[in-house]
mmCIF file of C-alpha atoms in Angstrom:
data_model
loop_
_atom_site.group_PDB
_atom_site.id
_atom_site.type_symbol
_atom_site.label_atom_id
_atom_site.label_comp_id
_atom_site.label_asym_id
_atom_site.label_seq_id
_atom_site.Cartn_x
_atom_site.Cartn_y
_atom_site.Cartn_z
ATOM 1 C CA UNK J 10 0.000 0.000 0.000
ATOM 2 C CA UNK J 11 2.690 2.494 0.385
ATOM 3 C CA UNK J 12 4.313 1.411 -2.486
ATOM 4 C CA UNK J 13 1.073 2.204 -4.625
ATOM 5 C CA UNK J 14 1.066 5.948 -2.743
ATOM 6 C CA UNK J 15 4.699 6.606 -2.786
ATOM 7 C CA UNK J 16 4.346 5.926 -6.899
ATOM 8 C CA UNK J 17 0.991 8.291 -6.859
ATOM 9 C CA UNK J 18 3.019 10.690 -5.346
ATOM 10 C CA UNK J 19 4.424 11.875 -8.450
ATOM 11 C CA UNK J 20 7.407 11.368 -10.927
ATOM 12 C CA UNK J 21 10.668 12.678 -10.255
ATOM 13 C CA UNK J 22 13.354 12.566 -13.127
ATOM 14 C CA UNK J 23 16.599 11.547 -11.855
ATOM 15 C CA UNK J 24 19.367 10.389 -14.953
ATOM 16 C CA UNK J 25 21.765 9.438 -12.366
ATOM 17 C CA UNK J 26 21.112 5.558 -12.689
ATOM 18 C CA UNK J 27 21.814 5.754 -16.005
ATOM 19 C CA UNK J 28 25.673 6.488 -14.839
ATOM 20 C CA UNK J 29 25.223 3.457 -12.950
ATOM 21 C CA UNK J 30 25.635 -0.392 -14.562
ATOM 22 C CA UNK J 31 21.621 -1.091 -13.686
ATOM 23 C CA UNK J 32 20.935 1.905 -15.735
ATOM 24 C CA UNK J 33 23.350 1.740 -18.694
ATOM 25 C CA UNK J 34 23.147 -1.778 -19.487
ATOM 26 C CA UNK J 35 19.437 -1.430 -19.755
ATOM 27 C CA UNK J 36 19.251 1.469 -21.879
ATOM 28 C CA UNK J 37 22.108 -0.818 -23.803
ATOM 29 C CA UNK J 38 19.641 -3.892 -24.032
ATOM 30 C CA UNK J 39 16.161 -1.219 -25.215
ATOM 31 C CA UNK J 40 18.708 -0.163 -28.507
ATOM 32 C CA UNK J 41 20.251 -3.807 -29.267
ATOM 33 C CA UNK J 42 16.664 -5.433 -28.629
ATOM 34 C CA UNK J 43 14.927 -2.844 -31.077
ATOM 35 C CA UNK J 44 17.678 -4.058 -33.892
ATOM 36 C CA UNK J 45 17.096 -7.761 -33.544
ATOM 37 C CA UNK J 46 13.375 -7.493 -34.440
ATOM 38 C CA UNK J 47 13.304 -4.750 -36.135
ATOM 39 C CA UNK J 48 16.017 -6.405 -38.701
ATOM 40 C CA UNK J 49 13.859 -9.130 -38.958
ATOM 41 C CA UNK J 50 10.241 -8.521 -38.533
ATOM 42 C CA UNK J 51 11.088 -5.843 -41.443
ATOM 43 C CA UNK J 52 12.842 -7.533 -44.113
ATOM 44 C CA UNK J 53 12.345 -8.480 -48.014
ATOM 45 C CA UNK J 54 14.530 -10.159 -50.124
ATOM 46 C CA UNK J 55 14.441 -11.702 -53.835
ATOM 47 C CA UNK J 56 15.989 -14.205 -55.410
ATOM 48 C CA UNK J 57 17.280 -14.927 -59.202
ATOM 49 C CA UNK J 58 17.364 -17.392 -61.637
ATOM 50 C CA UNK J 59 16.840 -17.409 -65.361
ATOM 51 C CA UNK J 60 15.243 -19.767 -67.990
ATOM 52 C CA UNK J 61 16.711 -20.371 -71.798
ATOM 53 C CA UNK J 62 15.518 -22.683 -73.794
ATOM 54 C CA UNK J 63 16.854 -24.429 -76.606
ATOM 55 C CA UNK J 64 16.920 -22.808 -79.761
ATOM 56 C CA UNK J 65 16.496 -19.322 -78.454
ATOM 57 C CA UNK J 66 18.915 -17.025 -77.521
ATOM 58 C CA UNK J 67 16.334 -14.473 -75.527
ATOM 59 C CA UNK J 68 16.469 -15.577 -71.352
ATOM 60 C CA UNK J 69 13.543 -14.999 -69.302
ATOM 61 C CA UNK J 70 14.504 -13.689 -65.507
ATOM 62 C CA UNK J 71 12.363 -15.489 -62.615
ATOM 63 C CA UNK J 72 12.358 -13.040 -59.212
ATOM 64 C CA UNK J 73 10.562 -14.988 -56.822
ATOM 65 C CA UNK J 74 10.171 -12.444 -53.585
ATOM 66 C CA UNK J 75 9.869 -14.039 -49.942
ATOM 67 C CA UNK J 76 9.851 -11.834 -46.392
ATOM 68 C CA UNK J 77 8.795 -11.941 -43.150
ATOM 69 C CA UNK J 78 7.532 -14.200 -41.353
ATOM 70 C CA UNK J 79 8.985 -16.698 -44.417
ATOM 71 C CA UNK J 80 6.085 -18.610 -45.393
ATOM 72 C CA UNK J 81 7.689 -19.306 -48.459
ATOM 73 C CA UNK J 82 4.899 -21.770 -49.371
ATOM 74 C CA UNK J 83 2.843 -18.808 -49.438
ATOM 75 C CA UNK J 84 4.752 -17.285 -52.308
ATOM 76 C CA UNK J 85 3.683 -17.711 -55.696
ATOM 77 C CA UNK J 86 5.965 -17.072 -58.803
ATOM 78 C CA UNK J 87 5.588 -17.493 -62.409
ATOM 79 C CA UNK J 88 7.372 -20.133 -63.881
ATOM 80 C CA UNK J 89 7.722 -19.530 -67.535
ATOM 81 C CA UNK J 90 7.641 -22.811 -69.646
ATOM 82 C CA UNK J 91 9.610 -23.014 -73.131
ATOM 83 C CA UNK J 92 5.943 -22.444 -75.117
ATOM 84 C CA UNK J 93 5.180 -19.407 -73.877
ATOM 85 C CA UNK J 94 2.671 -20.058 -71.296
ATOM 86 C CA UNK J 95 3.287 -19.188 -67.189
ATOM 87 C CA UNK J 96 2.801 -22.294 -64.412
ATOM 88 C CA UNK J 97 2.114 -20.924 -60.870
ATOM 89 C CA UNK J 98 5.471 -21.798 -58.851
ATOM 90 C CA UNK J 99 5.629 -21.595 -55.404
ATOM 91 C CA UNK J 100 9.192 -21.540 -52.937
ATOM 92 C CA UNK J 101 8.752 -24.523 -50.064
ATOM 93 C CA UNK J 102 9.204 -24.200 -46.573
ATOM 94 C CA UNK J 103 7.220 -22.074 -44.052
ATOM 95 C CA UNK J 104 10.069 -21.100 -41.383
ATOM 96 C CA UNK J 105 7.292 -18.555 -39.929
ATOM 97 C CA UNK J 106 7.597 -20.139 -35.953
ATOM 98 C CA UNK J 107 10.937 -19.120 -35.446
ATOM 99 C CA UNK J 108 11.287 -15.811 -36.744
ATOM 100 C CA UNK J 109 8.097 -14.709 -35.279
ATOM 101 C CA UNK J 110 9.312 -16.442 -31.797
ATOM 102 C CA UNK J 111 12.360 -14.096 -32.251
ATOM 103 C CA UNK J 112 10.399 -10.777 -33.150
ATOM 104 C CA UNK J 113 7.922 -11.948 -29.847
ATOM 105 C CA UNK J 114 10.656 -11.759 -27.639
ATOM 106 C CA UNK J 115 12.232 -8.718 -29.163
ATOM 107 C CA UNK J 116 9.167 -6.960 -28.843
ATOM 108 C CA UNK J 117 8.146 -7.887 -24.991
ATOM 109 C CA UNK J 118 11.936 -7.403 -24.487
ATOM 110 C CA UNK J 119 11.556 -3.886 -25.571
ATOM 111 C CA UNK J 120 8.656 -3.299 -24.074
ATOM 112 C CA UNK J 121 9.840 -4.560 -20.071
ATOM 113 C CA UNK J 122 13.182 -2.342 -21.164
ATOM 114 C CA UNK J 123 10.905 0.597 -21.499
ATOM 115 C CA UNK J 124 8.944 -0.254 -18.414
ATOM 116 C CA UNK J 125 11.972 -0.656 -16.461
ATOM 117 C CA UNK J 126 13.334 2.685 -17.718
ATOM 118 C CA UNK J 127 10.817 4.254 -16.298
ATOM 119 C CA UNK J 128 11.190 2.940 -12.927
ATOM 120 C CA UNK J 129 14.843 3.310 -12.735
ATOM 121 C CA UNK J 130 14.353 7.193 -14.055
ATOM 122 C CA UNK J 131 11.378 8.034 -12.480
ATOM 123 C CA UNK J 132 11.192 5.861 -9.281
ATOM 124 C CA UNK J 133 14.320 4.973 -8.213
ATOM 125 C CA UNK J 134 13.799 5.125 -4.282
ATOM 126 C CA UNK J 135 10.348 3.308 -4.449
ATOM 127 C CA UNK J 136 12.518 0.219 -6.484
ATOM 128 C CA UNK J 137 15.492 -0.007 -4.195
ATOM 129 C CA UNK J 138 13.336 0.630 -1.427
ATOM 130 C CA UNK J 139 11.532 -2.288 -1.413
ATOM 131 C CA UNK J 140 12.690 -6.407 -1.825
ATOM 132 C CA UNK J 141 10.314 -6.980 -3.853
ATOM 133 C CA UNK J 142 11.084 -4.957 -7.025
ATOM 134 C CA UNK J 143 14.566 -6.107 -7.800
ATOM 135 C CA UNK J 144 13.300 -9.627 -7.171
ATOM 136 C CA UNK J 145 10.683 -9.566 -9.786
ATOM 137 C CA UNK J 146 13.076 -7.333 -11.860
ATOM 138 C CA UNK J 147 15.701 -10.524 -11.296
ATOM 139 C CA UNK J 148 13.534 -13.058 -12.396
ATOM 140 C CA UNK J 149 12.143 -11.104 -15.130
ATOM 141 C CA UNK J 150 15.646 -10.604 -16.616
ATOM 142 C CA UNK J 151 16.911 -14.011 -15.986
ATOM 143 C CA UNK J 152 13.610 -15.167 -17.962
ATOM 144 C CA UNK J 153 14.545 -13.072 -21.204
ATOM 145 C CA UNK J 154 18.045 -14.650 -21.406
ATOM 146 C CA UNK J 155 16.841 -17.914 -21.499
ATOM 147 C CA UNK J 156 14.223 -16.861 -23.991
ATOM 148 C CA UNK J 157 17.115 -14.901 -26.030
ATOM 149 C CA UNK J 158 19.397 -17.958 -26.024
ATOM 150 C CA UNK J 159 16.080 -19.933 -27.447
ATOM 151 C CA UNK J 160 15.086 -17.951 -29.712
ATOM 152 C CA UNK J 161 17.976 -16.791 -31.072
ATOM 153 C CA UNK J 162 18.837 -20.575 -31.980
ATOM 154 C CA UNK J 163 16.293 -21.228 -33.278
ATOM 155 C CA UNK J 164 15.925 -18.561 -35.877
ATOM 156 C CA UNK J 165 19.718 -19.208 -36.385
ATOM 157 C CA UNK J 166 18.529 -22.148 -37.455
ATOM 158 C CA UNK J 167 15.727 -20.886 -39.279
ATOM 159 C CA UNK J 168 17.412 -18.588 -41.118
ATOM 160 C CA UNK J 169 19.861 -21.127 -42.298
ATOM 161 C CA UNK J 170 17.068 -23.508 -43.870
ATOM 162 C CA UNK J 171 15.649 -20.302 -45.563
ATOM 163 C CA UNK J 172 18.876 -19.543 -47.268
ATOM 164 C CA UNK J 173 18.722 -23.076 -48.855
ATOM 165 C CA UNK J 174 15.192 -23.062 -49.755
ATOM 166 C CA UNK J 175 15.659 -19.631 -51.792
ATOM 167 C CA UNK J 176 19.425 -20.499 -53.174
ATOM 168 C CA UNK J 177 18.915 -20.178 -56.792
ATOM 169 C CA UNK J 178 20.947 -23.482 -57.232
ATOM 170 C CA UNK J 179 18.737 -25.243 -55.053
ATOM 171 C CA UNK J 180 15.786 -23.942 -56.946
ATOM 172 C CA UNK J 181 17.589 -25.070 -60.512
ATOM 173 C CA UNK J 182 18.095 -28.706 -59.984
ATOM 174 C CA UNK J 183 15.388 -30.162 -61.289
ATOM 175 C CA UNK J 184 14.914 -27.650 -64.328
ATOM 176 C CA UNK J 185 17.129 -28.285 -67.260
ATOM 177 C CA UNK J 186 16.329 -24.898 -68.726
ATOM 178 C CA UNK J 187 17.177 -23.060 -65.968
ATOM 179 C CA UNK J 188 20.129 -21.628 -64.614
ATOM 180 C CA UNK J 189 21.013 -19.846 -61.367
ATOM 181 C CA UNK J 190 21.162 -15.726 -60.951
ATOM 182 C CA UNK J 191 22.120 -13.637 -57.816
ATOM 183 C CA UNK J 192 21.465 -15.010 -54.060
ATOM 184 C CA UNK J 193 19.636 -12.937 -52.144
ATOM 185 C CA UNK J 194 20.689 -9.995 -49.912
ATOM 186 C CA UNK J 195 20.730 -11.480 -46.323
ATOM 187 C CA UNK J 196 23.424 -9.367 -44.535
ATOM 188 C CA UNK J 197 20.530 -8.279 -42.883
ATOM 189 C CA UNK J 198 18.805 -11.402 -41.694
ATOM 190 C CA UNK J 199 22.539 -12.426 -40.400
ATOM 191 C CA UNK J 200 22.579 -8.840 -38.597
ATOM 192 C CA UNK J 201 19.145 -9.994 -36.360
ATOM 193 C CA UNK J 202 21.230 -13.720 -35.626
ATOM 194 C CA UNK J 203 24.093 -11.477 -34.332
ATOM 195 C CA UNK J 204 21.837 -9.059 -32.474
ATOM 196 C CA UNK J 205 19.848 -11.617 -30.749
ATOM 197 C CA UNK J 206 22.961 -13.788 -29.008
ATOM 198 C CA UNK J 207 23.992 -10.177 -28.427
ATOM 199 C CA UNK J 208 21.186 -9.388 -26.515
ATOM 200 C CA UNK J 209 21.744 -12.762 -24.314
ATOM 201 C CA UNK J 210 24.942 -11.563 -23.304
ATOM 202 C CA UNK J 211 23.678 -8.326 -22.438
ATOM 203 C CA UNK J 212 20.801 -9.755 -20.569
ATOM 204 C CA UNK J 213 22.619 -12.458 -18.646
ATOM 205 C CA UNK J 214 25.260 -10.290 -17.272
ATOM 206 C CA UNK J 215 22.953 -7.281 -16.625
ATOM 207 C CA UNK J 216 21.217 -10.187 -13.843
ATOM 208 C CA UNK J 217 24.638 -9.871 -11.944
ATOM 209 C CA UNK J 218 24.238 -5.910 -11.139
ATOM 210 C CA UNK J 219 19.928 -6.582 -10.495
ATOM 211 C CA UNK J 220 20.993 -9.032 -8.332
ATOM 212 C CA UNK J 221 23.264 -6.910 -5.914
ATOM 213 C CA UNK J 222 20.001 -5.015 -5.914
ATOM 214 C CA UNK J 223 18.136 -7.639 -3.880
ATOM 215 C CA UNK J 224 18.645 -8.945 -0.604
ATOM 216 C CA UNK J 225 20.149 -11.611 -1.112
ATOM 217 C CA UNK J 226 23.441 -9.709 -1.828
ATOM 218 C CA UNK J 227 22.533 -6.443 0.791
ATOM 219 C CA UNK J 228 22.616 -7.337 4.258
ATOM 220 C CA UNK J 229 19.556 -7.129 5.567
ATOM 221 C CA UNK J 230 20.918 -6.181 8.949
ATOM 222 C CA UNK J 231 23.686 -3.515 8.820
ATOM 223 C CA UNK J 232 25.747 -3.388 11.760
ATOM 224 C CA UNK J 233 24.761 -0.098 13.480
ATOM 225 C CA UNK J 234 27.104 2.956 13.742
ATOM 226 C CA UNK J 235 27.675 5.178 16.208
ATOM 227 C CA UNK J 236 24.582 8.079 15.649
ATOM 228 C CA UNK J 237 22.046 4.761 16.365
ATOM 229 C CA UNK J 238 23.736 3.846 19.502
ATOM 230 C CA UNK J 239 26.221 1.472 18.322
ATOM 231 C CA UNK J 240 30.039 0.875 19.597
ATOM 232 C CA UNK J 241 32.401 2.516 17.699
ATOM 233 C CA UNK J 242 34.929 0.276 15.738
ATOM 234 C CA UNK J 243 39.048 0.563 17.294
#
């Protein structure tokens, strides 16, 4: 209850936790979390191959497109056949649950860094005042590096069967007419990979200075100096 009035009370800017490792490494995980979904959830790539057939000397380019969330099954292309005509192609794979896992956490990631921003900036006495508030904050933290180590992984992963599903030599084998054009552009894609394990570090170490926060590290009960009625040290 006194919690809820202290934080009625009013806000009161104070930047000096951002001088502080709590503070920094936050503001540090709101930027890096913003570029690991933001590379991702945003992207749009194409890829190349062409299609000559015999007797003609003209070469038809095929750009099939593909993008988040990389339902590539969802992607139709036309396929142009040596008679003229166009047959409906489509790229295989749908690669959609681990890049949207990523962008999830990226997005609730940035969301708690904002939160906590505000309570570091704004409410700094009611948060180290209490036990309770770098406790949850703890837990809370410890919770998105696991989920950064997961995810990342996992879209590592994902974004390693995408590559092979939209490599233009992949996608030539089984025509004889065609031949493969430019890979696709996916410095960016690698970017959100890099991002996300960065964000793990960030997170997991950042539970280190939260956790001299709680109790646990602080000693509940200081010994007491001299103005409380204590003996004075030799």
């Amino acid at each position: 209850m006194d919690t809820v009035q202290t934080m009625a009370s009013g806000f009161t800017l104070d930047l000096g936790p951002l001088k502080e490792p709590l503070g920094f490494i936050r503001v540090l995980e709101w930027v890096f979390t913003i570029f690991a979904f933001a590379t991702t959830g945003g992207y749009s790539g194409t890829t190349h191959f062409t299609v000559k057939c015999a007797g003609s000397e003209q070469s038809l380019d095929v750009k099939p497109t593909f993008g988040y969330p990389f339902r590539l099954a969802a992607q139709p292309y036309g396929m142009p056949t040596c008679d003229g005509k166009f047959n409906e192609t489509y790229l295989q794979g749908n690669f959609s649950s681990s890049a949207e896992f990523f962008v999830c956490v990226g997005v609730f990631g940035f969301l708690y860094c904002t939160a906590t921003l505000i309570l570091y900036l704004g409410y700094q006495s009611v948060y180290r005042q209490t036990t309770r508030g770098p406790f949850i904050d703890l837990v809370i933290t410890a919770a998105f590096a696991f989920l950064w180590l997961v995810s990342s992984s996992a879209w590592g992963k994902g974004l390693t069967d995408v590559k092979w599903a939209t490599n233009p030599e992949h996608l030539v084998e089984n025509c004889a007419n065609c031949h493969p054009g430019e890979f696709p552009s996916m410095g960016r894609l690698n970017a959100s990979v890099i991002f996300g394990f960065l964000n793990l570090i960030l997170w997991a170490g950042n539970c280190w200075f939260i956790y001299k926060e709680t109790s646990f590290h602080k000693d509940p009960n200081p010994p007491p100096t001299v103005e409380e009625g204590g003996i004075p040290g030799p």
